[in-house]
XYZ file of C-alpha atoms in Angstrom:
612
model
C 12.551 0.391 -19.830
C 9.546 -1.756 -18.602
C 10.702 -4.691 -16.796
C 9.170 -7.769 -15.804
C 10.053 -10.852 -13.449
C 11.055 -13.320 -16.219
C 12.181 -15.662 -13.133
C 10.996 -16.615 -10.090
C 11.801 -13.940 -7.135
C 11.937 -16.804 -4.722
C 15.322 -17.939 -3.000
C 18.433 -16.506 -1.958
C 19.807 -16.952 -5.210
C 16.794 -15.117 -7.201
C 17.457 -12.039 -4.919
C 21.405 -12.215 -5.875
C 20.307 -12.473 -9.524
C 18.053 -9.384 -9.311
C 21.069 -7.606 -7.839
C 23.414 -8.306 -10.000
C 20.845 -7.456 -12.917
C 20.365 -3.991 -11.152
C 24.081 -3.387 -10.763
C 25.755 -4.827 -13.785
C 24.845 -1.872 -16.152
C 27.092 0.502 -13.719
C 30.454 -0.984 -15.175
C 30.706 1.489 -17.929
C 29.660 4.458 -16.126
C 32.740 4.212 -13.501
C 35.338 6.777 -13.717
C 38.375 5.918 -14.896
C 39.992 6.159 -11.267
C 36.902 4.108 -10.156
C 36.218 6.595 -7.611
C 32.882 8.324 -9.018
C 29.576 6.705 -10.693
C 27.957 9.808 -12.618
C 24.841 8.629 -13.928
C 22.881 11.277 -15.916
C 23.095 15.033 -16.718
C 20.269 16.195 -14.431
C 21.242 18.786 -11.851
C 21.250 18.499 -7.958
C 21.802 20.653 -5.159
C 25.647 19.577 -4.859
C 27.930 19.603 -7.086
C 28.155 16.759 -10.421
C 31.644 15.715 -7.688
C 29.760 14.649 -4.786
C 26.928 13.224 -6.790
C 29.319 10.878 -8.292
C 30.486 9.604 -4.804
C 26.774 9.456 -4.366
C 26.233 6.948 -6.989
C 29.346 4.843 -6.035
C 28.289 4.679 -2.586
C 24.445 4.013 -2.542
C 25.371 0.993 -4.750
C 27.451 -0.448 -1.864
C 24.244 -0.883 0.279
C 23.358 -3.808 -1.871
C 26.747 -5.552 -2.291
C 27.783 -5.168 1.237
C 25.531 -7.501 1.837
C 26.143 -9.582 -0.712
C 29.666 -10.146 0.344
C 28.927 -11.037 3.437
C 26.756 -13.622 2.824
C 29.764 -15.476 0.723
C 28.451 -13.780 -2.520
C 30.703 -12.360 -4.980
C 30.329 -9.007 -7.701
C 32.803 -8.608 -10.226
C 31.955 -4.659 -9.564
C 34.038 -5.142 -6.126
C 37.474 -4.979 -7.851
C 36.392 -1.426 -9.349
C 35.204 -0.656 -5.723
C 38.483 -0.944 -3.835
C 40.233 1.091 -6.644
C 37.345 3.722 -6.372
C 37.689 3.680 -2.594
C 41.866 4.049 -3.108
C 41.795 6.915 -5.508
C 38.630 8.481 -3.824
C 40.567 8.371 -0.708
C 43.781 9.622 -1.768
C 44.658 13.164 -1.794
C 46.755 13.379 -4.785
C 44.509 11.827 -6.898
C 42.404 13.896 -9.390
C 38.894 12.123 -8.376
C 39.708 12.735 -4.264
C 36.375 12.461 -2.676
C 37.993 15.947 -1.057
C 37.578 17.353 2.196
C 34.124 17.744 3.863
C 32.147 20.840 5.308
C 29.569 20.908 7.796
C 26.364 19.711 6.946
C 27.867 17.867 3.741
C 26.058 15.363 1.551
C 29.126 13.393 1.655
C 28.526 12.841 5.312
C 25.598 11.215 4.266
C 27.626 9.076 1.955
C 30.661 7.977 4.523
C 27.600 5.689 6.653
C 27.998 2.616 4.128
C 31.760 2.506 4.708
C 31.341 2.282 8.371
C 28.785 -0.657 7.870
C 31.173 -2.204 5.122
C 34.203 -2.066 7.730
C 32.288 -3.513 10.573
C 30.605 -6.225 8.557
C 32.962 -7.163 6.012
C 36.596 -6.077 7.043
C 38.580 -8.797 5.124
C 36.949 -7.762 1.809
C 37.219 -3.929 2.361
C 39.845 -3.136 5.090
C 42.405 -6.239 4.697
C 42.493 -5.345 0.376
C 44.005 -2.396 1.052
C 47.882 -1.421 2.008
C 48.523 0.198 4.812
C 49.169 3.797 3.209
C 45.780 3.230 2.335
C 44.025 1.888 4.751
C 45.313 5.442 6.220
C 43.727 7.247 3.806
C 40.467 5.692 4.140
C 40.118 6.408 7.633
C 41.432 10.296 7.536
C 39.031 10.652 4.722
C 36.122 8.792 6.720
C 37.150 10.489 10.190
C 36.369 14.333 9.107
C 32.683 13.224 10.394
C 34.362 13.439 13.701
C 35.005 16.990 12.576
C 31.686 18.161 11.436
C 27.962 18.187 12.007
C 25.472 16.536 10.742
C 21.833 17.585 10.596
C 19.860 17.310 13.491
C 17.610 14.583 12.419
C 18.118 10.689 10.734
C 21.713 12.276 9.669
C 22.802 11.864 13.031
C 22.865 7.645 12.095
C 25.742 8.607 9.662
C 28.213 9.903 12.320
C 27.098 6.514 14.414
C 27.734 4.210 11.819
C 31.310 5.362 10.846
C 32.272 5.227 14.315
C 30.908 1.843 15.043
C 32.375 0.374 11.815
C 36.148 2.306 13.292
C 35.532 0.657 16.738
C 34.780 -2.966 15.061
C 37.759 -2.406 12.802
C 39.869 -1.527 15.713
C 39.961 2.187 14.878
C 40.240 5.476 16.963
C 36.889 6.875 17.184
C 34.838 9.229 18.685
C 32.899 7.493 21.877
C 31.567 10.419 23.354
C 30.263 11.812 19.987
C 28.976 8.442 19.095
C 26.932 8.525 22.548
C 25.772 11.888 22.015
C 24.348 11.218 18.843
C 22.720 7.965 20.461
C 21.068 9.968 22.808
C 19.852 12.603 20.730
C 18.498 10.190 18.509
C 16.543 8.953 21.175
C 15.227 12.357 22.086
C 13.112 11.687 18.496
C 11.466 8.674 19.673
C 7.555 9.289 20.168
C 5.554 6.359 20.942
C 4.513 3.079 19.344
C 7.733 2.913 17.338
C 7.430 5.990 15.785
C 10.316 8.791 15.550
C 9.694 11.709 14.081
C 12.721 13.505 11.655
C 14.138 15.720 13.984
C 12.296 17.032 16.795
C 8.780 18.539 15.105
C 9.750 16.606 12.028
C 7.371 14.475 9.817
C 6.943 10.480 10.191
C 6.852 9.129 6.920
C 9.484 6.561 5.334
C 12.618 7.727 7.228
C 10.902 5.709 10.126
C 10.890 2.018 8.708
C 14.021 3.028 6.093
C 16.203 5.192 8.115
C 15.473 4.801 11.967
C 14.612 1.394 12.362
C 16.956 0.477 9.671
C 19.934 2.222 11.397
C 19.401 1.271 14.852
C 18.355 -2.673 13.604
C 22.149 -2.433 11.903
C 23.548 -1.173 15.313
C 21.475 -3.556 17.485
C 23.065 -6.306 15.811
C 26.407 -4.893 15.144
C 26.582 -3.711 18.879
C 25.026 -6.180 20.522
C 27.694 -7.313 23.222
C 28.837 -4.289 23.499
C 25.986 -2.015 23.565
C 23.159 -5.117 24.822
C 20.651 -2.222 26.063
C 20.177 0.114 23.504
C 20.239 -2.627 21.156
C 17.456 -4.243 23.134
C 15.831 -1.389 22.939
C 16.307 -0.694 19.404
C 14.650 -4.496 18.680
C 11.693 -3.638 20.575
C 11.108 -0.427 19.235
C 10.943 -1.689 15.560
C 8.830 -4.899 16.945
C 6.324 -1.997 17.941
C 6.503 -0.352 14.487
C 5.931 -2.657 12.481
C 2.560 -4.147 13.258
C 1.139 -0.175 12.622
C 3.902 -0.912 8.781
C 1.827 -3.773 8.063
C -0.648 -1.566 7.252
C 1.008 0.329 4.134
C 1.214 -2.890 2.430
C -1.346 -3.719 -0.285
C -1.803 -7.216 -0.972
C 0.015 -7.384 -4.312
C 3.398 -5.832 -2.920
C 2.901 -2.115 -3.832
C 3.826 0.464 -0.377
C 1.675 3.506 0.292
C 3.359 6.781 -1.790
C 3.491 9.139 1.205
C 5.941 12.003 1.924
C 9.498 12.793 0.423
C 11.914 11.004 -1.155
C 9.810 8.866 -2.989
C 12.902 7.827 -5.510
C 13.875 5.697 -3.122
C 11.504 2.958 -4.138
C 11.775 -0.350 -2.969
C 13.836 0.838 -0.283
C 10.508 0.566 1.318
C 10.745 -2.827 1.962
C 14.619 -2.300 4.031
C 12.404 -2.503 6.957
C 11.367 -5.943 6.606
C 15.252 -6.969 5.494
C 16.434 -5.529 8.671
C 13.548 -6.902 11.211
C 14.967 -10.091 9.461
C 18.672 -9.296 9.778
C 18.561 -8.398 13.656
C 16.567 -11.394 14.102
C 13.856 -9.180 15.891
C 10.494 -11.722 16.276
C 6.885 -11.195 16.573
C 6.406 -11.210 12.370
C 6.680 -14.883 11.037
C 9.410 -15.547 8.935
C 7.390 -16.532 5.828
C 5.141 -13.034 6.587
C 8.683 -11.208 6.296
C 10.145 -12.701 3.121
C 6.557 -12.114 1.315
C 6.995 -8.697 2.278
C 10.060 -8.313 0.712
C 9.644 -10.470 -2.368
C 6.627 -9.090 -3.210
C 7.713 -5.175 -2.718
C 10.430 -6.453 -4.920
C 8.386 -8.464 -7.532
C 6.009 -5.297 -7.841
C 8.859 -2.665 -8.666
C 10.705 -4.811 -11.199
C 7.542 -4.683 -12.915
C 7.206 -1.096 -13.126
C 9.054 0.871 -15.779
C 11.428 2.294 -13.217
C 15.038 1.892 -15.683
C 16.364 3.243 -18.172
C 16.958 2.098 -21.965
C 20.515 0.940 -20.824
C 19.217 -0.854 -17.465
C 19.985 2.480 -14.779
C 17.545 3.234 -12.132
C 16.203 6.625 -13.108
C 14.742 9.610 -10.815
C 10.947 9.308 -10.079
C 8.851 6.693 -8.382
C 6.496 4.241 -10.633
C 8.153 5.830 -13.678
C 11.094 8.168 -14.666
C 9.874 11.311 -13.207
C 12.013 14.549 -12.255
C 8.937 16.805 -11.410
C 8.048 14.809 -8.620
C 11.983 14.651 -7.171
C 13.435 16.166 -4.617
C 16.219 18.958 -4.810
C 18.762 16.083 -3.333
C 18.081 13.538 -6.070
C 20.862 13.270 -8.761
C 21.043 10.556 -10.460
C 22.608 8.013 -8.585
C 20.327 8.614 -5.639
C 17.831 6.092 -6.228
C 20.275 3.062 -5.374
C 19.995 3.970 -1.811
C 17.493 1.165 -3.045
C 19.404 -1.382 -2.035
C 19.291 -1.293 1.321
C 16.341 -3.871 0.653
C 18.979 -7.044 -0.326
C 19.870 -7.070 3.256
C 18.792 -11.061 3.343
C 21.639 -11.747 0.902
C 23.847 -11.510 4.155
C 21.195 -14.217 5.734
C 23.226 -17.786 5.134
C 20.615 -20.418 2.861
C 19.686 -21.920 6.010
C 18.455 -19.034 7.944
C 14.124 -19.318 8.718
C 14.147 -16.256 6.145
C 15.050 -18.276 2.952
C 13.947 -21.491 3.890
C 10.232 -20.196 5.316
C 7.697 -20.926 2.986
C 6.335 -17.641 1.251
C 3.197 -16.341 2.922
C 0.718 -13.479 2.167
C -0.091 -10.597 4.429
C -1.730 -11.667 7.521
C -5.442 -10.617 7.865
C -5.561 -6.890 8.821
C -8.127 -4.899 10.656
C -9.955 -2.387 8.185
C -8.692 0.569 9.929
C -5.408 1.520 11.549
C -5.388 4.297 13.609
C -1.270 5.579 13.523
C -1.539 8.896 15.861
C 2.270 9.733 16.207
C 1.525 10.247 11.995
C -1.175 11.560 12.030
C -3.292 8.856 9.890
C -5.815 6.966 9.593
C -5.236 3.617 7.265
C -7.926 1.971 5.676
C -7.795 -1.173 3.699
C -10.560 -2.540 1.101
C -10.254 -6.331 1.263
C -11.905 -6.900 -2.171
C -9.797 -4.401 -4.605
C -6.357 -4.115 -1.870
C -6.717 -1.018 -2.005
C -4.745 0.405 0.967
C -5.869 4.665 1.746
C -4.036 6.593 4.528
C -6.770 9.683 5.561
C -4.501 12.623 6.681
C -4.995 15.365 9.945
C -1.964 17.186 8.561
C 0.880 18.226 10.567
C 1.360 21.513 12.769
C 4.791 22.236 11.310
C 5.936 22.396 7.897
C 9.952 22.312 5.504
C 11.012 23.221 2.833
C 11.020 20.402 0.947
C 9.872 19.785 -2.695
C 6.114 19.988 -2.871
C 5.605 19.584 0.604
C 2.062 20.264 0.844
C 1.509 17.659 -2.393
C 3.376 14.545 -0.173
C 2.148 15.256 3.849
C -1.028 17.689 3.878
C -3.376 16.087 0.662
C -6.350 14.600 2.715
C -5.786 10.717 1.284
C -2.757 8.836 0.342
C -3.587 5.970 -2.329
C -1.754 2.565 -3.261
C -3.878 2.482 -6.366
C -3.983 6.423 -7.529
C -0.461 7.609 -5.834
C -0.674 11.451 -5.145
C -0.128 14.067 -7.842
C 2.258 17.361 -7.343
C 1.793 20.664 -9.095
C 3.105 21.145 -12.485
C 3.094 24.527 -12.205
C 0.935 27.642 -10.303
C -1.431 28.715 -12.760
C -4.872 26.755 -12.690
C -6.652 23.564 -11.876
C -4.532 21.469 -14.107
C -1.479 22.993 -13.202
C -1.609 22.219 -9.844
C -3.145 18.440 -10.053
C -4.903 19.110 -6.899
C -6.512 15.356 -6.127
C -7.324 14.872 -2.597
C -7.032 18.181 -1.741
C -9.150 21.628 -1.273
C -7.772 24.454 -3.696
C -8.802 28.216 -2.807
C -8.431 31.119 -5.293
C -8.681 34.503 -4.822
C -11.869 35.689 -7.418
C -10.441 35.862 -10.819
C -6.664 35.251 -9.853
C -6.644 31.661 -10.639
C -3.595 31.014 -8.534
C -4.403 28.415 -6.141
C -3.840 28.147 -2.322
C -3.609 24.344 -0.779
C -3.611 23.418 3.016
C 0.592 23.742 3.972
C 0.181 23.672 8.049
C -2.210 22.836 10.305
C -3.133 25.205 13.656
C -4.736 22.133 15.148
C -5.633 18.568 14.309
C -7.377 15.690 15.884
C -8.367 11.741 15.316
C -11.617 9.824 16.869
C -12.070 6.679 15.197
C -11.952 7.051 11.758
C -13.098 11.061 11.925
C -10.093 12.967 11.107
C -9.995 16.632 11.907
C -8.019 19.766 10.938
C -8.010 23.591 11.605
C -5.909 25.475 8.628
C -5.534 28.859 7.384
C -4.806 29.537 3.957
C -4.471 33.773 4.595
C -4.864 35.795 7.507
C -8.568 36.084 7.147
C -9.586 32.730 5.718
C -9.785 29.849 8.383
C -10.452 26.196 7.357
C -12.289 23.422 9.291
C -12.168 20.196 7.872
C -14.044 16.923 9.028
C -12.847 13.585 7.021
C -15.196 10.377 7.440
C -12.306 7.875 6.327
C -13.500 4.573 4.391
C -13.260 2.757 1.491
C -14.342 2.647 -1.392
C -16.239 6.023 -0.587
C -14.896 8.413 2.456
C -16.679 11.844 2.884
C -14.930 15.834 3.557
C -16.323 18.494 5.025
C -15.246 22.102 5.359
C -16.313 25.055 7.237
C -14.939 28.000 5.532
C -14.720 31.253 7.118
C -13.835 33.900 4.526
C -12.959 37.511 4.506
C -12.210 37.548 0.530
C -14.128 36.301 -2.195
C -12.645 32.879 -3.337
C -13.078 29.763 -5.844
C -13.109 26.766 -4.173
C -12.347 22.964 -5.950
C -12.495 19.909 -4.318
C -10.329 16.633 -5.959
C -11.141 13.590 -5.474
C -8.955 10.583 -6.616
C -6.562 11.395 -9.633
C -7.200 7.992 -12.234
C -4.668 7.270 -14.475
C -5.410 6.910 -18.276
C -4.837 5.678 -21.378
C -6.655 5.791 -24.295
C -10.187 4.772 -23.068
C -12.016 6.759 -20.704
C -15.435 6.044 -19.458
C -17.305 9.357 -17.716
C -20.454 10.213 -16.363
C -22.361 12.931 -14.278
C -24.934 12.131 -11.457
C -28.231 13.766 -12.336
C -30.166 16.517 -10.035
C -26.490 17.070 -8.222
C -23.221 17.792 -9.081
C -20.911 14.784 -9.379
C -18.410 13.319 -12.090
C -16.446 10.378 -12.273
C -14.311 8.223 -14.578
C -13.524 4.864 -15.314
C -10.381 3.127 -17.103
C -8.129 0.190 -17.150
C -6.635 1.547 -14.087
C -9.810 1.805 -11.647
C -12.385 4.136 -11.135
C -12.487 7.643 -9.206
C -15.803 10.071 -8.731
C -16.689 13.057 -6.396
C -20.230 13.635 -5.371
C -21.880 17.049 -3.651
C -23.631 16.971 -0.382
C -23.008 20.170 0.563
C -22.629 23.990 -1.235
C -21.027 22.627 -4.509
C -22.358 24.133 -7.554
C -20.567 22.151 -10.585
C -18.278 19.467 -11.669
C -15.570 18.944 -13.993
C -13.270 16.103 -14.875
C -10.001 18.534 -15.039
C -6.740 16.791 -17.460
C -3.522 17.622 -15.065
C -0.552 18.273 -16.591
C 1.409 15.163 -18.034
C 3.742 13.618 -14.877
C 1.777 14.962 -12.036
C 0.647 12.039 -10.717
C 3.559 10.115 -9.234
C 2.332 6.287 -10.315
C 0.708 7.680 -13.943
C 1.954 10.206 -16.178
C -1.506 10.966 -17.687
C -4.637 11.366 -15.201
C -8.144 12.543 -15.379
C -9.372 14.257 -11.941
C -12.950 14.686 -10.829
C -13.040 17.889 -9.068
C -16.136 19.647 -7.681
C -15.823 23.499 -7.678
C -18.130 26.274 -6.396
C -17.446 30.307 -5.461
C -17.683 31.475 -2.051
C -18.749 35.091 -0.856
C -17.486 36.702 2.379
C -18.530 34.945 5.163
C -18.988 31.084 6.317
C -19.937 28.348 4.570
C -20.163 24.993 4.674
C -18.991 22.439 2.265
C -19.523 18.704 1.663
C -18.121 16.114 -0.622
C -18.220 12.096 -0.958
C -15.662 10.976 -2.830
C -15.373 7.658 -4.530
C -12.192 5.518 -5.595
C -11.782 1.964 -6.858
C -8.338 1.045 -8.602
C -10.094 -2.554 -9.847
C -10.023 -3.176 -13.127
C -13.843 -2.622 -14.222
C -14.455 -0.181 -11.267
C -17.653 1.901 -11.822
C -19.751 4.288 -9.810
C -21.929 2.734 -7.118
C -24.850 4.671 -5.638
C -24.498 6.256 -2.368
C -26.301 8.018 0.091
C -24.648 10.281 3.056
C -26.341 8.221 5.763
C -24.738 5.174 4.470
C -21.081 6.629 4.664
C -22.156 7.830 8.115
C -23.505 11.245 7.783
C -26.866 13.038 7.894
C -27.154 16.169 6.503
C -30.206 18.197 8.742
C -31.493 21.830 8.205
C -29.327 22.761 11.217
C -26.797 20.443 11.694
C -24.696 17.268 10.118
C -24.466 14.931 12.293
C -21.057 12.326 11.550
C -21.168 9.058 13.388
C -17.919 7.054 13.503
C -17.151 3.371 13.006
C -17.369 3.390 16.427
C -20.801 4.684 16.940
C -19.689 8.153 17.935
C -21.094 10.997 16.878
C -19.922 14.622 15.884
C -22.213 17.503 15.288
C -21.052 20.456 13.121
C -24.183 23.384 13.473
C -25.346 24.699 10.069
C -24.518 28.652 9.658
């Protein structure tokens, strides 16, 4: 169901209003013990049980707040008899007991925040047989482990919420975790997810938003690790700023994408703990307009749920962990409804996104962002990382070369073929006449100068990629040094445009090159270098994670046995009226000599790959 801001997203009221819009339509889907919110049919990794406590948890992480700001949800009544039949052995929807490494782990943290934040609306409700039975039910995290990564958070906040409620807990397994959530920590605020693990939104939506609930939860007790926790995020988020385009919409990067606007829980929380070096106004504009641009995008259902996907209902793109009622871990973005009217966050005047430098060099990612002041388009150019998971399409969300605000990223349909695979922003390698395509997964070695990105990969044993990327806007250049022991096909993708009905293409004369235009931008690839043809390839329908129909300009040539080298521009322009603009490779900072190219970074730098 498209919907649009009919009101405006503005005060403290608006944001209660757009809660209560976004939660209302659960009433009917309660069990009748109030214990379970199943959602949809769709399959996930646990079973249809625990993915009803999934849904009637998530949805707590936006009426928590609520609550404690003096709010009120006629959906809390169903709560506390959810919570005492969930809770209750005897009853047929018991929440049950827990394993190790259980998604309902996961699902005990917003009790522990609910307890220490709003006791007399979820602890002093309940009897004492029950208030029992909460906290034996909560209290098998004591018991079991939790995945050695942002999980660890879950165990912390139950305990914290148990101390604050004047509980038995585990201190010494709550300072564990602590500390081995520290051992994360890289540099500049960055954690990575685990130790080796990606940084991508479980930094700003999981990390920071954890330890920014702790730091001001714990803040007496606790005054140096939540001092440290402050400064930390302070650190992060002038490197966040940069995933922010202009009119609201967050950079689609990584897993877990279904998660939407819980991109903008960072901002809540930096607001919530009361952590300064971002202006008030710059805050609340962050949120508000993250906000304004989701409600806008047909993200609901035809009876007002949140469904699976990212800028529309989307299960191809979704992670083996999404049910249905995943998506309203959401909600961790109405953390200002706990701010009182008068706090600097409500009563700060609105204000854009301060100015930005055009590139923002984020190492402990492994990005480079760049930002195009005249379209807002926001591109994160991509090293790759050294270590890989097993994830859903994890090559599609952390190894494509360019991450887009205005085209998203696409993720293979299926194995067979260019438009299977929606390869956009990516090299594809074939074995001759197999037509099953290889992508970049790992990395052996990776490096950033400026805004020159590079990346040593291996696709098979004997084939060994090189790639340069000269990041920029609206054109950025890739080059490759292939050495080959097989005969491959090779197809290079630039942006992936979305489409409608219209579709304006062309072809650049004396070279290979293609490009299209439409409502939603424009997107072209250009040879330098060893490409022999191109092709605007049609992916598969609801590839693309912001479009479900794209058109992808794709270069494509077929490589011999030995080394080669290959060289692209590519070109991408979500504006509305977008076209191709001539280039030449010395204006995007590359010449192309009979022995050598020769890249030069914004810097003045230069790198010199020989010619073989």
């Amino acid at each position: 169901m498209k919907t649009t801001v009919d009101f405006p997203l503005q005060t403290r009221s608006d944001m209660a209003n757009v809660l209560e819009r976004l939660v209302s339509p659960l009433r009917p889907f309660y069990s009748r013990g109030g214990a379970r919110l199943p959602l949809g049919g769709s399959g996930v990794s646990y079973p249809a049980t625990v993915a009803g406590l999934e849904g009637f948890s998530r949805v707590l992480w936006g009426m928590v707040p609520l609550l404690a700001g003096g709010g009120s949800s006629e959906l809390w009544e169903i709560v506390l008899d959810g919570i005492r039949s969930g809770t209750n052995p005897e009853h047929e929807e018991y929440w049950g007991e827990v394993s190790d490494y259980d998604q309902r782990l996961v699902e005990m943290a917003v009790f522990g925040y609910a307890l220490a934040l709003i006791p007399e609306q979820i602890w002093e409700p309940l009897r004492p047989e029950e208030r029992e039975r909460l906290y034996r039910w909560l209290n098998q995290i004591n018991r079991h482990p939790c995945y050695d990564c942002n999980w660890l958070f879950f165990h912390v906040l139950v305990n914290v919420g148990f101390r604050k409620t004047g509980l038995p807990y585990d201190a010494k397994q709550l300072e564990r975790n602590l500390d081995r959530l520290d051992a994360f920590y890289l540099e500049d605020g960055w954690y990575s997810d685990g130790i080796g693990g990606h940084s991508d939104y479980y930094v700003p939506f999981a990390f920071h938003y954890y330890g920014l609930l702790y730091a001001s939860m714990m803040e007496e007790e606790d005054p140096k690790r939540s001092r440290v926790f402050k400064e930390r995020a302070a650190a992060f988020a002038g490197d966040f700023l940069a995933w922010f385009a202009p009119d609201g919409a967050a950079l689609p990067y990584g897993r877990s994408l279904a998660y939407r606007f819980a991109q903008s829980a960072f901002w809540s929380a930096l607001a919530y703990a009361g952590v300064e070096g971002v202006p008030a106004g710059v805050l609340k504009g962050l949120v508000l307009r993250n906000l304004r641009w989701w409600l806008n995008q047909p993200i609901r259902s035809s009876d007002g749920l949140l469904t699976v996907g990212y800028a529309y209902p989307n299960l191809v793109m979704a992670e083996n962990y999404n049910s249905p009622g995943s998506p309203y871990w959401a909600l961790k973005a109405f953390l200002p409804l706990a701010l009182p009217e008068d706090h600097p966050f409500w009563t700060a005047e609105e204000l854009p996104l301060p100015e930005l430098p055009a590139l923002s060099i984020q190492r402990p990612a492994h990005l480079v962002l760049a930002r195009d002041p005249g379209s807002g388009h926001v591109a994160a150019f991509n090293t790759g990382h050294r270590g890989t998971n097993e994830h859903t399409h994890t090559s599609a969300k952390y190894e494509k070369f360019v991450y887009s605000t205005g085209f998203g990223f696409s993720v293979p349909r299926g194995e067979w073929g260019l438009a299977q695979g929606a390869f956009d922003s990516m090299l594809a390698l074939s074995e001759r006449g197999d037509n099953l395509y290889r992508v970049r997964r790992r990395n052996l070695d990776t490096s950033i100068r400026d805004n020159v990105l590079v990346a040593l990969w291996k696709p098979w044993s004997d084939v060994e990629v090189r790639t340069w990327i000269v990041a920029g806007l609206p054109w950025h250049v890739r080059i490759h040094r292939i050495w080959t022991g097989r005969p491959l096909e090779a197809a290079e993708g630039g942006f992936a445009l979305g489409m409608e009905t219209e579709l304006a293409e062309w072809t650049e004369a004396g070279r290979a090159g293609a490009g299209a235009a439409s409502s939603y931008g424009a997107s072209g690839v250009l040879n330098l270098l060893g490409y022999r043809t191109a092709e605007l390839i049609r992916p598969n329908a609801n590839t693309n994670v912001l479009h479900p129909r794209t058109v992808l300009p794709t270069l494509q040539t077929s490589l011999e046995p030995g080394v080669h080298l290959l060289a692209a521009a590519v070109y991408g322009d979500p504006s509305p009226g977008a076209s191709w603009q001539p280039v030449t490779p010395e204006s995007l900072g590359v010449v192309i000599g009979e022995r050598e190219i020769v890249l030069t970074t914004c810097q003045g730098n230069e790198t010199r790959i020989e010619l073989e």
